[in-house]
Every structure is written in C-alpha cells, then in structure tokens.
Amino acid sequence: AQYQFAVRELDPAPEYGAALIIGGRLRARDSVQRNIDQVTNNVYKLFYTLGYPRNNIRYLSNNLTLDGTGDGVGDVYKAPTQEEIRLAVTQWAKTIVTAQKSLTIYLMSHGDYDKFYLDGTANYLDPADLNQWLNELESAVPNLQINIIVESCFSGSFIDFAKSLSKPGRIVI
C-alpha cells in the first residue's frame, strides 16, 4: 500500500458574532405558540451547536423555561419587550460584534403590517424602532454586517417604504 502524508496549518478558531433570538406571542392561549417556542428553541440550539458561546446568544421569549441546549437549564434571558430588544441591539451586541463578527437577529411570532407582536397586540416591535437601534449600533461599529430573519405574517412590511430595515450591510429575510 502507498500512502501520502500532508501537513497543513489549521484554520484559526472562528470568531463568533452575536445572535439575538426573539420569540413573541399574540395571546396567552394560542394554538401556534408551541410551534413558535419550538422553532425559536431550535434556532438557539443551532447557534449553540455551531459553537457560539452562551454569552454571544441573547434569547428573548415569553416562555422563560425553554431549554435550547437540553441541559435542563432554561436558556431564555428575559421576556421580549421593546426595551429589552433596544438594550440587546444597542448595548449587549455592541460588546460582541465587530466588522468581522456579524449580528444575526431571528424573530418569530405573529405579525401585522409594520408590527411584530412581542406579547399581545399592545406590545409589538415596529420596523422603524428596530431600524433606529440598528443604525445606532452601526454608527458604533462601522462596517458591521447584520442578518435579520423575520418569520411572521406581514413580515414583508419590514422591508417596504419608509420603515424599511433594508440598507447596505444588511441581509433581510
């Protein structure tokens, strides 16, 4: 038998950015809520499995017991509110992201035109507010790449007209 032997330098350890996962709800007794919780939990698990340190993942959900890692400990940081999202984008993410380490925001809930429901119809996220917070973060971290995934009804309203999240350096799905 013949063998070839090669030595190559390993790629440097990956640099992980930040992942903000937001699972909202429309009402307390909602037949779809279990699906929202399961999907957001799987998204948390995905980032964790990819090697993201726990401190690089901020998980906001109304179900504080969700355990994306399966270790018996809840992984949800806090319930999703406008203030918690603002702080996550403008303060928490700023300590992790760089021009080489992107921010990924994953949102899943019910929605309406220009509304992503966090907890009922009175507590929602507006694309103009999120855009303002992202602009603030981008001012603090030049050349930052941002990925935004919105899974809700009327999610397309987050990229149309005056309240659009779209701009160079952002991927909006």
GROMACS .gro file of C-alpha atoms in nm:
model
  173
    1ALA     CA    1   0.000   0.000   0.000
    2GLN     CA    2   0.109   0.352  -0.066
    3TYR     CA    3   0.017   0.647   0.149
    4GLN     CA    4   0.052   1.017   0.106
    5PHE     CA    5   0.114   1.230   0.407
    6ALA     CA    6   0.041   1.601   0.414
    7VAL     CA    7   0.066   1.860   0.687
    8ARG     CA    8  -0.131   2.180   0.669
    9GLU     CA    9  -0.197   2.462   0.904
   10LEU     CA   10  -0.540   2.458   1.063
   11ASP     CA   11  -0.769   2.749   1.007
   12PRO     CA   12  -0.771   2.983   1.304
   13ALA     CA   13  -1.054   2.938   1.551
   14PRO     CA   14  -1.371   3.100   1.421
   15GLU     CA   15  -1.474   3.434   1.560
   16TYR     CA   16  -1.835   3.423   1.663
   17GLY     CA   17  -2.060   3.724   1.636
   18ALA     CA   18  -2.384   3.774   1.823
   19ALA     CA   19  -2.722   3.608   1.779
   20LEU     CA   20  -3.041   3.770   1.908
   21ILE     CA   21  -3.337   3.531   1.906
   22ILE     CA   22  -3.683   3.671   1.974
   23GLY     CA   23  -3.994   3.457   2.016
   24GLY     CA   24  -4.309   3.661   2.065
   25ARG     CA   25  -4.673   3.577   2.115
   26LEU     CA   26  -5.012   3.718   2.029
   27ARG     CA   27  -5.214   3.584   2.320
   28ALA     CA   28  -5.162   3.356   2.618
   29ARG     CA   29  -5.369   3.066   2.482
   30ASP     CA   30  -5.260   3.040   2.120
   31SER     CA   31  -5.261   2.713   1.928
   32VAL     CA   32  -4.950   2.822   1.734
   33GLN     CA   33  -4.743   2.924   2.037
   34ARG     CA   34  -4.596   2.577   2.086
   35ASN     CA   35  -4.462   2.596   1.728
   36ILE     CA   36  -4.312   2.941   1.787
   37ASP     CA   37  -4.141   2.817   2.104
   38GLN     CA   38  -4.014   2.502   1.933
   39VAL     CA   39  -3.870   2.687   1.633
   40THR     CA   40  -3.700   2.961   1.838
   41ASN     CA   41  -3.563   2.695   2.071
   42ASN     CA   42  -3.421   2.508   1.771
   43VAL     CA   43  -3.264   2.830   1.642
   44TYR     CA   44  -3.096   2.876   1.981
   45LYS     CA   45  -2.978   2.514   1.964
   46LEU     CA   46  -2.842   2.572   1.612
   47PHE     CA   47  -2.624   2.868   1.716
   48TYR     CA   48  -2.510   2.686   2.029
   49THR     CA   49  -2.425   2.371   1.829
   50LEU     CA   50  -2.230   2.582   1.579
   51GLY     CA   51  -2.005   2.684   1.868
   52TYR     CA   52  -2.145   3.021   1.967
   53PRO     CA   53  -2.066   3.079   2.335
   54ARG     CA   54  -2.377   3.124   2.551
   55ASN     CA   55  -2.278   3.486   2.614
   56ASN     CA   56  -2.297   3.551   2.239
   57ILE     CA   57  -2.660   3.439   2.219
   58ARG     CA   58  -2.940   3.651   2.366
   59TYR     CA   59  -3.271   3.462   2.374
   60LEU     CA   60  -3.590   3.656   2.447
   61SER     CA   61  -3.916   3.465   2.488
   62ASN     CA   62  -4.230   3.477   2.698
   63ASN     CA   63  -4.162   3.116   2.795
   64LEU     CA   64  -3.869   3.156   3.033
   65THR     CA   65  -3.830   2.778   3.077
   66LEU     CA   66  -3.722   2.698   2.718
   67ASP     CA   67  -3.404   2.490   2.713
   68GLY     CA   68  -3.231   2.503   2.375
   69THR     CA   69  -2.921   2.317   2.491
   70GLY     CA   70  -3.109   2.030   2.655
   71ASP     CA   71  -2.911   2.056   2.977
   72GLY     CA   72  -3.217   2.108   3.198
   73VAL     CA   73  -3.150   2.479   3.247
   74GLY     CA   74  -3.364   2.745   3.077
   75ASP     CA   75  -3.174   2.944   2.814
   76VAL     CA   76  -3.414   3.239   2.786
   77TYR     CA   77  -3.262   3.564   2.908
   78LYS     CA   78  -3.584   3.765   2.954
   79ALA     CA   79  -3.927   3.820   2.805
   80PRO     CA   80  -3.927   4.020   2.480
   81THR     CA   81  -4.014   4.386   2.523
   82GLN     CA   82  -3.922   4.688   2.316
   83GLU     CA   83  -3.682   4.797   2.590
   84GLU     CA   84  -3.510   4.455   2.609
   85ILE     CA   85  -3.467   4.448   2.232
   86ARG     CA   86  -3.332   4.805   2.230
   87LEU     CA   87  -3.081   4.716   2.502
   88ALA     CA   88  -2.981   4.394   2.325
   89VAL     CA   89  -2.915   4.575   1.998
   90THR     CA   90  -2.759   4.899   2.124
   91GLN     CA   91  -2.572   4.775   2.433
   92TRP     CA   92  -2.527   4.397   2.452
   93ALA     CA   93  -2.446   4.334   2.083
   94LYS     CA   94  -2.206   4.630   2.079
   95THR     CA   95  -1.980   4.441   2.323
   96ILE     CA   96  -1.954   4.139   2.090
   97VAL     CA   97  -1.980   4.238   1.724
   98THR     CA   98  -1.710   4.384   1.501
   99ALA     CA   99  -1.669   4.437   1.129
  100GLN     CA  100  -1.562   4.068   1.118
  101LYS     CA  101  -1.822   3.937   1.367
  102SER     CA  102  -2.179   3.988   1.246
  103LEU     CA  103  -2.507   4.027   1.430
  104THR     CA  104  -2.789   3.788   1.343
  105ILE     CA  105  -3.141   3.867   1.460
  106TYR     CA  106  -3.406   3.596   1.435
  107LEU     CA  107  -3.767   3.699   1.503
  108MET     CA  108  -4.066   3.463   1.513
  109SER     CA  109  -4.420   3.548   1.620
  110HIS     CA  110  -4.750   3.667   1.486
  111GLY     CA  111  -4.744   3.990   1.294
  112ASP     CA  112  -4.943   4.258   1.121
  113TYR     CA  113  -4.846   4.539   0.887
  114ASP     CA  114  -4.539   4.708   1.046
  115LYS     CA  115  -4.594   4.504   1.364
  116PHE     CA  116  -4.416   4.206   1.513
  117TYR     CA  117  -4.609   4.101   1.822
  118LEU     CA  118  -4.400   4.056   2.134
  119ASP     CA  119  -4.678   3.990   2.385
  120GLY     CA  120  -5.029   4.080   2.274
  121THR     CA  121  -5.146   4.346   2.032
  122ALA     CA  122  -5.036   4.636   2.256
  123ASN     CA  123  -4.676   4.514   2.288
  124TYR     CA  124  -4.513   4.493   1.946
  125LEU     CA  125  -4.194   4.575   1.760
  126ASP     CA  126  -4.213   4.834   1.483
  127PRO     CA  127  -3.957   4.821   1.198
  128ALA     CA  128  -3.882   5.192   1.240
  129ASP     CA  129  -3.775   5.137   1.600
  130LEU     CA  130  -3.560   4.837   1.514
  131ASN     CA  131  -3.405   5.031   1.225
  132GLN     CA  132  -3.320   5.320   1.457
  133TRP     CA  133  -3.148   5.086   1.705
  134LEU     CA  134  -2.959   4.910   1.427
  135ASN     CA  135  -2.844   5.246   1.289
  136GLU     CA  136  -2.715   5.334   1.636
  137LEU     CA  137  -2.524   5.006   1.654
  138GLU     CA  138  -2.383   5.052   1.303
  139SER     CA  139  -2.262   5.401   1.399
  140ALA     CA  140  -2.072   5.249   1.692
  141VAL     CA  141  -1.940   4.953   1.488
  142PRO     CA  142  -1.851   5.063   1.133
  143ASN     CA  143  -1.881   4.806   0.852
  144LEU     CA  144  -2.092   4.573   1.066
  145GLN     CA  145  -2.280   4.302   0.878
  146ILE     CA  146  -2.633   4.235   1.005
  147ASN     CA  147  -2.859   3.943   0.920
  148ILE     CA  148  -3.228   3.977   1.005
  149ILE     CA  149  -3.476   3.692   0.968
  150VAL     CA  150  -3.843   3.779   1.030
  151GLU     CA  151  -4.091   3.492   1.049
  152SER     CA  152  -4.439   3.634   1.093
  153CYS     CA  153  -4.740   3.735   0.894
  154PHE     CA  154  -4.680   4.064   0.709
  155SER     CA  155  -4.303   4.027   0.753
  156GLY     CA  156  -4.260   4.189   0.412
  157SER     CA  157  -4.374   4.518   0.563
  158PHE     CA  158  -4.037   4.530   0.741
  159ILE     CA  159  -3.864   4.597   0.408
  160ASP     CA  160  -4.104   4.826   0.226
  161PHE     CA  161  -4.135   5.202   0.205
  162ALA     CA  162  -4.022   5.443   0.477
  163LYS     CA  163  -3.991   5.192   0.762
  164SER     CA  164  -3.764   4.950   0.575
  165LEU     CA  165  -3.485   4.765   0.751
  166SER     CA  166  -3.310   4.725   0.415
  167LYS     CA  167  -2.981   4.901   0.352
  168PRO     CA  168  -2.624   4.814   0.253
  169GLY     CA  169  -2.460   4.579   0.503
  170ARG     CA  170  -2.787   4.413   0.599
  171ILE     CA  171  -2.942   4.093   0.477
  172VAL     CA  172  -3.315   4.083   0.550
  173ILE     CA  173  -3.506   3.759   0.502
   0.00000   0.00000   0.00000
